[in-house]
Amino acid sequence: KQEVTQIPAALSVPEGENLVLNCSFTDSAIYNLQWFRQDPGKGLTSLLLIQSSQREQTSGRLNASLDKSSGRSTLYIAASQPGDSATYLCAVTGANNLFFGTGTRLTVIP
Amino acid sequence: DAGITQSPRYKITETGRQVTLMCHQTWSHSYMFWYRQDLGHGLRLIYYSAAADITDKGEVPDGYVVSRSKTENFPLTLESATRSQTSVYFCASIGTSGNTGELFFGEGSRLTVL
């Protein structure tokens, strides 16, 4: 069974700092990897989707990378803002399921 | 408005009662999913559906029933609710004809079983 791990579970940074969130998975036979943001009491919002054939995707201040062979993905957030405070989850798609990590709770301090 | 809508958003019920959580999407996406989210467990797949009249079990299907008579609707029924089913339930769909596209979520249904 696919295991998805996100470290750290929580992270606090001062506003303006660049930061990296990590996601690792045990089975490299994936179709894609997706990063989500979840605000308290809300659903998940898709941030970036990386297909298995791709190495990275960028959207604004966000950049996600994928290294299938090592079972790792990173989400890079540039110039963090208080509005970036949320829980960030990664999910990998296999043959018949999506497997989620338990998330990293990010707090950006003004 | 287009998207995925879940109802009810909040529900309190008693042990042994039947509860149905509704999920409606306006995009005609083929794949739809039901997840539950619990502290310490993250998101776990309950059931998924590849198309109308096609459903399959996920990781934690016991105690749940689904149906998909129409592409846009994917209701989840707890036939006899238990306290362990207290959770936040999320419906999702994939934005392509296959299962490799972007996943879109509803706002969630918070269920409390007393």
PDB file of C-alpha atoms in Angstrom:
ATOM      1  CA  LYS A   1       0.000   0.000   0.000  1.00  0.00           C
ATOM      2  CA  GLN A   2       1.200   3.501  -0.849  1.00  0.00           C
ATOM      3  CA  GLU A   3       2.374   5.515   2.151  1.00  0.00           C
ATOM      4  CA  VAL A   4       2.570   9.292   1.865  1.00  0.00           C
ATOM      5  CA  THR A   5       4.471  11.267   4.485  1.00  0.00           C
ATOM      6  CA  GLN A   6       4.708  14.996   5.011  1.00  0.00           C
ATOM      7  CA  ILE A   7       7.360  16.506   7.205  1.00  0.00           C
ATOM      8  CA  PRO A   8       7.214  18.701   9.199  1.00  0.00           C
ATOM      9  CA  ALA A   9       3.697  18.410  10.572  1.00  0.00           C
ATOM     10  CA  ALA A  10       3.748  22.097  11.464  1.00  0.00           C
ATOM     11  CA  LEU A  11       5.894  25.039  10.461  1.00  0.00           C
ATOM     12  CA  SER A  12       6.000  28.697  11.544  1.00  0.00           C
ATOM     13  CA  VAL A  13       7.916  31.280   9.539  1.00  0.00           C
ATOM     14  CA  PRO A  14       8.134  35.077   9.518  1.00  0.00           C
ATOM     15  CA  GLU A  15       6.492  36.939   6.675  1.00  0.00           C
ATOM     16  CA  GLY A  16       8.653  37.281   3.580  1.00  0.00           C
ATOM     17  CA  GLU A  17      10.605  34.098   4.102  1.00  0.00           C
ATOM     18  CA  ASN A  18      10.945  31.486   1.368  1.00  0.00           C
ATOM     19  CA  LEU A  19      10.021  27.999   2.507  1.00  0.00           C
ATOM     20  CA  VAL A  20       9.887  24.392   1.365  1.00  0.00           C
ATOM     21  CA  LEU A  21       7.311  21.759   2.265  1.00  0.00           C
ATOM     22  CA  ASN A  22       8.174  18.112   1.774  1.00  0.00           C
ATOM     23  CA  CYS A  23       6.179  15.112   0.614  1.00  0.00           C
ATOM     24  CA  SER A  24       7.520  11.572   0.266  1.00  0.00           C
ATOM     25  CA  PHE A  25       5.841   8.444  -1.042  1.00  0.00           C
ATOM     26  CA  THR A  26       6.828   4.790  -0.995  1.00  0.00           C
ATOM     27  CA  ASP A  27       5.611   3.530  -4.382  1.00  0.00           C
ATOM     28  CA  SER A  28       7.007   5.336  -7.411  1.00  0.00           C
ATOM     29  CA  ALA A  29       4.347   3.881  -9.751  1.00  0.00           C
ATOM     30  CA  ILE A  30       2.176   6.968  -9.675  1.00  0.00           C
ATOM     31  CA  TYR A  31       0.161   8.771 -12.327  1.00  0.00           C
ATOM     32  CA  ASN A  32       0.512  12.205 -10.808  1.00  0.00           C
ATOM     33  CA  LEU A  33       1.027  14.175  -7.614  1.00  0.00           C
ATOM     34  CA  GLN A  34      -1.114  17.038  -6.487  1.00  0.00           C
ATOM     35  CA  TRP A  35      -0.636  19.718  -3.854  1.00  0.00           C
ATOM     36  CA  PHE A  36      -3.632  21.138  -2.007  1.00  0.00           C
ATOM     37  CA  ARG A  37      -4.323  23.884   0.457  1.00  0.00           C
ATOM     38  CA  GLN A  38      -6.919  23.541   3.200  1.00  0.00           C
ATOM     39  CA  ASP A  39      -8.149  26.416   5.322  1.00  0.00           C
ATOM     40  CA  PRO A  40      -9.823  25.658   8.667  1.00  0.00           C
ATOM     41  CA  GLY A  41     -13.351  24.349   8.217  1.00  0.00           C
ATOM     42  CA  LYS A  42     -13.032  24.364   4.451  1.00  0.00           C
ATOM     43  CA  GLY A  43     -12.526  21.889   1.650  1.00  0.00           C
ATOM     44  CA  LEU A  44      -9.302  21.316  -0.223  1.00  0.00           C
ATOM     45  CA  THR A  45      -8.230  23.691  -2.966  1.00  0.00           C
ATOM     46  CA  SER A  46      -5.957  22.372  -5.690  1.00  0.00           C
ATOM     47  CA  LEU A  47      -2.710  24.311  -6.019  1.00  0.00           C
ATOM     48  CA  LEU A  48      -0.570  22.368  -8.462  1.00  0.00           C
ATOM     49  CA  LEU A  49      -0.820  19.094 -10.356  1.00  0.00           C
ATOM     50  CA  ILE A  50       2.327  17.365 -11.626  1.00  0.00           C
ATOM     51  CA  GLN A  51       1.926  14.480 -14.038  1.00  0.00           C
ATOM     52  CA  SER A  52       4.318  11.556 -13.634  1.00  0.00           C
ATOM     53  CA  SER A  53       6.212  12.578 -16.773  1.00  0.00           C
ATOM     54  CA  GLN A  54       6.846  16.099 -15.487  1.00  0.00           C
ATOM     55  CA  ARG A  55       9.537  17.373 -13.124  1.00  0.00           C
ATOM     56  CA  GLU A  56       7.915  20.569 -11.886  1.00  0.00           C
ATOM     57  CA  GLN A  57       5.008  22.961 -12.088  1.00  0.00           C
ATOM     58  CA  THR A  58       4.793  26.626 -11.222  1.00  0.00           C
ATOM     59  CA  SER A  59       1.932  28.913 -10.334  1.00  0.00           C
ATOM     60  CA  GLY A  60       2.722  32.404  -9.144  1.00  0.00           C
ATOM     61  CA  ARG A  61       4.824  32.185  -5.979  1.00  0.00           C
ATOM     62  CA  LEU A  62       4.432  28.407  -5.838  1.00  0.00           C
ATOM     63  CA  ASN A  63       6.725  25.849  -7.414  1.00  0.00           C
ATOM     64  CA  ALA A  64       6.283  22.117  -7.014  1.00  0.00           C
ATOM     65  CA  SER A  65       8.871  19.535  -8.020  1.00  0.00           C
ATOM     66  CA  LEU A  66       8.593  15.797  -8.471  1.00  0.00           C
ATOM     67  CA  ASP A  67      11.320  13.152  -8.307  1.00  0.00           C
ATOM     68  CA  LYS A  68       9.594   9.830  -8.866  1.00  0.00           C
ATOM     69  CA  SER A  69      12.717   7.727  -8.551  1.00  0.00           C
ATOM     70  CA  SER A  70      13.390   8.956  -5.021  1.00  0.00           C
ATOM     71  CA  GLY A  71       9.708   9.177  -4.101  1.00  0.00           C
ATOM     72  CA  ARG A  72       9.804  12.854  -3.238  1.00  0.00           C
ATOM     73  CA  SER A  73       8.043  16.102  -4.012  1.00  0.00           C
ATOM     74  CA  THR A  74       8.620  19.579  -2.662  1.00  0.00           C
ATOM     75  CA  LEU A  75       6.399  22.642  -2.621  1.00  0.00           C
ATOM     76  CA  TYR A  76       8.382  25.861  -2.636  1.00  0.00           C
ATOM     77  CA  ILE A  77       6.607  29.031  -1.515  1.00  0.00           C
ATOM     78  CA  ALA A  78       8.418  32.276  -2.269  1.00  0.00           C
ATOM     79  CA  ALA A  79       8.061  35.446  -0.214  1.00  0.00           C
ATOM     80  CA  SER A  80       5.528  33.974   2.190  1.00  0.00           C
ATOM     81  CA  GLN A  81       2.528  36.057   3.304  1.00  0.00           C
ATOM     82  CA  PRO A  82       0.154  35.746   6.267  1.00  0.00           C
ATOM     83  CA  GLY A  83      -2.547  34.711   3.794  1.00  0.00           C
ATOM     84  CA  ASP A  84      -0.500  31.611   3.003  1.00  0.00           C
ATOM     85  CA  SER A  85      -1.272  30.277   6.483  1.00  0.00           C
ATOM     86  CA  ALA A  86      -3.144  27.014   5.979  1.00  0.00           C
ATOM     87  CA  THR A  87      -2.597  23.274   5.934  1.00  0.00           C
ATOM     88  CA  TYR A  88      -0.896  21.968   2.821  1.00  0.00           C
ATOM     89  CA  LEU A  89      -1.504  18.408   1.690  1.00  0.00           C
ATOM     90  CA  CYS A  90       0.015  16.338  -1.062  1.00  0.00           C
ATOM     91  CA  ALA A  91      -1.717  13.424  -2.765  1.00  0.00           C
ATOM     92  CA  VAL A  92      -0.441  10.816  -5.176  1.00  0.00           C
ATOM     93  CA  THR A  93      -2.624   9.038  -7.712  1.00  0.00           C
ATOM     94  CA  GLY A  94      -2.179   5.318  -8.221  1.00  0.00           C
ATOM     95  CA  ALA A  95      -4.133   2.835 -10.310  1.00  0.00           C
ATOM     96  CA  ASN A  96      -7.402   3.104  -8.417  1.00  0.00           C
ATOM     97  CA  ASN A  97      -6.862   5.466  -5.564  1.00  0.00           C
ATOM     98  CA  LEU A  98      -5.444   8.724  -4.382  1.00  0.00           C
ATOM     99  CA  PHE A  99      -3.311   8.589  -1.276  1.00  0.00           C
ATOM    100  CA  PHE A 100      -3.007  11.652   0.899  1.00  0.00           C
ATOM    101  CA  GLY A 101      -0.384  12.775   3.317  1.00  0.00           C
ATOM    102  CA  THR A 102      -1.540  14.116   6.687  1.00  0.00           C
ATOM    103  CA  GLY A 103      -0.424  17.623   5.815  1.00  0.00           C
ATOM    104  CA  THR A 104       1.853  20.399   7.005  1.00  0.00           C
ATOM    105  CA  ARG A 105       0.211  23.197   8.972  1.00  0.00           C
ATOM    106  CA  LEU A 106       1.886  26.441   7.945  1.00  0.00           C
ATOM    107  CA  THR A 107       1.717  29.655   9.954  1.00  0.00           C
ATOM    108  CA  VAL A 108       3.189  32.810   8.465  1.00  0.00           C
ATOM    109  CA  ILE A 109       3.788  35.391  11.177  1.00  0.00           C
ATOM    110  CA  PRO A 110       3.305  39.057  10.207  1.00  0.00           C
TER     111      PRO A 110
ATOM    112  CA  ASP B   1     -22.665  28.311  -9.759  1.00  0.00           C
ATOM    113  CA  ALA B   2     -20.554  25.539 -11.200  1.00  0.00           C
ATOM    114  CA  GLY B   3     -18.648  23.195  -8.908  1.00  0.00           C
ATOM    115  CA  ILE B   4     -19.240  20.561  -6.271  1.00  0.00           C
ATOM    116  CA  THR B   5     -21.847  21.161  -3.625  1.00  0.00           C
ATOM    117  CA  GLN B   6     -22.390  19.040  -0.558  1.00  0.00           C
ATOM    118  CA  SER B   7     -25.406  18.940   1.708  1.00  0.00           C
ATOM    119  CA  PRO B   8     -25.996  19.160   4.515  1.00  0.00           C
ATOM    120  CA  ARG B   9     -22.907  21.057   5.634  1.00  0.00           C
ATOM    121  CA  TYR B  10     -23.574  20.135   9.258  1.00  0.00           C
ATOM    122  CA  LYS B  11     -25.549  17.223  10.654  1.00  0.00           C
ATOM    123  CA  ILE B  12     -26.089  15.847  14.134  1.00  0.00           C
ATOM    124  CA  THR B  13     -27.714  12.456  14.433  1.00  0.00           C
ATOM    125  CA  GLU B  14     -28.059   9.590  16.857  1.00  0.00           C
ATOM    126  CA  THR B  15     -26.529   6.149  16.838  1.00  0.00           C
ATOM    127  CA  GLY B  16     -28.490   3.739  14.670  1.00  0.00           C
ATOM    128  CA  ARG B  17     -30.110   6.361  12.449  1.00  0.00           C
ATOM    129  CA  GLN B  18     -29.749   6.395   8.692  1.00  0.00           C
ATOM    130  CA  VAL B  19     -28.030   9.445   7.245  1.00  0.00           C
ATOM    131  CA  THR B  20     -27.511  10.446   3.631  1.00  0.00           C
ATOM    132  CA  LEU B  21     -24.934  12.979   2.560  1.00  0.00           C
ATOM    133  CA  MET B  22     -25.521  14.481  -0.853  1.00  0.00           C
ATOM    134  CA  CYS B  23     -22.950  15.443  -3.449  1.00  0.00           C
ATOM    135  CA  HIS B  24     -23.723  17.233  -6.689  1.00  0.00           C
ATOM    136  CA  GLN B  25     -21.299  18.359  -9.381  1.00  0.00           C
ATOM    137  CA  THR B  26     -22.076  20.507 -12.398  1.00  0.00           C
ATOM    138  CA  TRP B  27     -19.111  19.588 -14.606  1.00  0.00           C
ATOM    139  CA  SER B  28     -20.195  16.092 -15.748  1.00  0.00           C
ATOM    140  CA  HIS B  29     -16.929  14.666 -14.421  1.00  0.00           C
ATOM    141  CA  SER B  30     -16.737  10.907 -14.689  1.00  0.00           C
ATOM    142  CA  TYR B  31     -14.823  10.091 -11.502  1.00  0.00           C
ATOM    143  CA  MET B  32     -16.247  10.992  -8.107  1.00  0.00           C
ATOM    144  CA  PHE B  33     -15.007  10.150  -4.634  1.00  0.00           C
ATOM    145  CA  TRP B  34     -16.043  10.204  -1.000  1.00  0.00           C
ATOM    146  CA  TYR B  35     -13.412  10.775   1.670  1.00  0.00           C
ATOM    147  CA  ARG B  36     -13.544  11.146   5.398  1.00  0.00           C
ATOM    148  CA  GLN B  37     -11.072  13.312   7.252  1.00  0.00           C
ATOM    149  CA  ASP B  38     -10.146  12.591  10.840  1.00  0.00           C
ATOM    150  CA  LEU B  39      -7.421  13.895  13.113  1.00  0.00           C
ATOM    151  CA  GLY B  40      -4.492  11.516  13.065  1.00  0.00           C
ATOM    152  CA  HIS B  41      -5.693   9.687   9.959  1.00  0.00           C
ATOM    153  CA  GLY B  42      -5.803  12.366   7.322  1.00  0.00           C
ATOM    154  CA  LEU B  43      -8.057  11.760   4.330  1.00  0.00           C
ATOM    155  CA  ARG B  44      -9.238   8.225   3.707  1.00  0.00           C
ATOM    156  CA  LEU B  45     -11.163   7.019   0.691  1.00  0.00           C
ATOM    157  CA  ILE B  46     -14.566   5.491   1.420  1.00  0.00           C
ATOM    158  CA  TYR B  47     -15.947   4.833  -2.066  1.00  0.00           C
ATOM    159  CA  TYR B  48     -15.347   6.019  -5.568  1.00  0.00           C
ATOM    160  CA  SER B  49     -17.207   5.913  -8.852  1.00  0.00           C
ATOM    161  CA  ALA B  50     -15.739   5.840 -12.340  1.00  0.00           C
ATOM    162  CA  ALA B  51     -19.058   6.620 -14.052  1.00  0.00           C
ATOM    163  CA  ALA B  52     -22.804   6.369 -13.564  1.00  0.00           C
ATOM    164  CA  ASP B  53     -23.771   2.947 -12.190  1.00  0.00           C
ATOM    165  CA  ILE B  54     -20.119   2.046 -11.513  1.00  0.00           C
ATOM    166  CA  THR B  55     -18.921   2.214  -7.929  1.00  0.00           C
ATOM    167  CA  ASP B  56     -16.130   0.571  -5.980  1.00  0.00           C
ATOM    168  CA  LYS B  57     -14.860   0.350  -2.434  1.00  0.00           C
ATOM    169  CA  GLY B  58     -12.027   2.415  -1.116  1.00  0.00           C
ATOM    170  CA  GLU B  59      -9.953   2.028   2.012  1.00  0.00           C
ATOM    171  CA  VAL B  60     -12.729   2.311   4.636  1.00  0.00           C
ATOM    172  CA  PRO B  61     -16.087   1.299   3.077  1.00  0.00           C
ATOM    173  CA  ASP B  62     -17.657  -0.604   5.995  1.00  0.00           C
ATOM    174  CA  GLY B  63     -20.910   0.941   7.198  1.00  0.00           C
ATOM    175  CA  TYR B  64     -21.375   3.054   4.075  1.00  0.00           C
ATOM    176  CA  VAL B  65     -23.405   2.665   0.897  1.00  0.00           C
ATOM    177  CA  VAL B  66     -23.189   4.705  -2.292  1.00  0.00           C
ATOM    178  CA  SER B  67     -25.114   4.957  -5.509  1.00  0.00           C
ATOM    179  CA  ARG B  68     -24.597   6.779  -8.792  1.00  0.00           C
ATOM    180  CA  SER B  69     -27.727   6.699 -10.909  1.00  0.00           C
ATOM    181  CA  LYS B  70     -26.831  10.029 -12.529  1.00  0.00           C
ATOM    182  CA  THR B  71     -23.391  11.340 -13.430  1.00  0.00           C
ATOM    183  CA  GLU B  72     -23.835  14.538 -11.433  1.00  0.00           C
ATOM    184  CA  ASN B  73     -24.951  12.990  -8.132  1.00  0.00           C
ATOM    185  CA  PHE B  74     -23.078  10.711  -5.769  1.00  0.00           C
ATOM    186  CA  PRO B  75     -24.889  10.296  -2.431  1.00  0.00           C
ATOM    187  CA  LEU B  76     -23.274   8.590   0.543  1.00  0.00           C
ATOM    188  CA  THR B  77     -25.525   6.760   3.012  1.00  0.00           C
ATOM    189  CA  LEU B  78     -24.706   5.624   6.512  1.00  0.00           C
ATOM    190  CA  GLU B  79     -27.274   2.881   6.988  1.00  0.00           C
ATOM    191  CA  SER B  80     -26.965   2.719  10.774  1.00  0.00           C
ATOM    192  CA  ALA B  81     -24.745   5.499  12.063  1.00  0.00           C
ATOM    193  CA  THR B  82     -22.138   4.762  14.728  1.00  0.00           C
ATOM    194  CA  ARG B  83     -20.083   7.150  16.849  1.00  0.00           C
ATOM    195  CA  SER B  84     -16.952   6.129  14.985  1.00  0.00           C
ATOM    196  CA  GLN B  85     -18.494   7.667  11.879  1.00  0.00           C
ATOM    197  CA  THR B  86     -18.333  11.121  13.407  1.00  0.00           C
ATOM    198  CA  SER B  87     -16.115  12.900  10.912  1.00  0.00           C
ATOM    199  CA  VAL B  88     -15.878  15.454   8.163  1.00  0.00           C
ATOM    200  CA  TYR B  89     -16.872  14.000   4.823  1.00  0.00           C
ATOM    201  CA  PHE B  90     -15.597  15.344   1.533  1.00  0.00           C
ATOM    202  CA  CYS B  91     -16.862  14.674  -1.938  1.00  0.00           C
ATOM    203  CA  ALA B  92     -14.505  15.163  -4.878  1.00  0.00           C
ATOM    204  CA  SER B  93     -14.374  14.749  -8.621  1.00  0.00           C
ATOM    205  CA  ILE B  94     -11.622  14.552 -11.199  1.00  0.00           C
ATOM    206  CA  GLY B  95     -11.605  17.030 -14.029  1.00  0.00           C
ATOM    207  CA  THR B  96     -10.832  14.697 -16.938  1.00  0.00           C
ATOM    208  CA  SER B  97     -12.375  11.643 -18.543  1.00  0.00           C
ATOM    209  CA  GLY B  98      -9.803   9.446 -16.832  1.00  0.00           C
ATOM    210  CA  ASN B  99      -8.495   9.336 -13.302  1.00  0.00           C
ATOM    211  CA  THR B 100      -5.282  11.281 -13.778  1.00  0.00           C
ATOM    212  CA  GLY B 101      -6.564  14.821 -13.762  1.00  0.00           C
ATOM    213  CA  GLU B 102      -6.958  17.534 -11.181  1.00  0.00           C
ATOM    214  CA  LEU B 103      -9.065  16.711  -8.149  1.00  0.00           C
ATOM    215  CA  PHE B 104     -11.748  19.160  -7.030  1.00  0.00           C
ATOM    216  CA  PHE B 105     -13.331  19.052  -3.586  1.00  0.00           C
ATOM    217  CA  GLY B 106     -16.594  20.131  -2.081  1.00  0.00           C
ATOM    218  CA  GLU B 107     -16.716  22.171   1.122  1.00  0.00           C
ATOM    219  CA  GLY B 108     -17.341  19.148   3.307  1.00  0.00           C
ATOM    220  CA  SER B 109     -20.132  17.801   5.499  1.00  0.00           C
ATOM    221  CA  ARG B 110     -19.441  17.716   9.220  1.00  0.00           C
ATOM    222  CA  LEU B 111     -21.300  14.789  10.799  1.00  0.00           C
ATOM    223  CA  THR B 112     -21.653  14.203  14.515  1.00  0.00           C
ATOM    224  CA  VAL B 113     -23.123  10.917  15.735  1.00  0.00           C
ATOM    225  CA  LEU B 114     -24.268  11.006  19.365  1.00  0.00           C
TER     226      LEU B 114
END
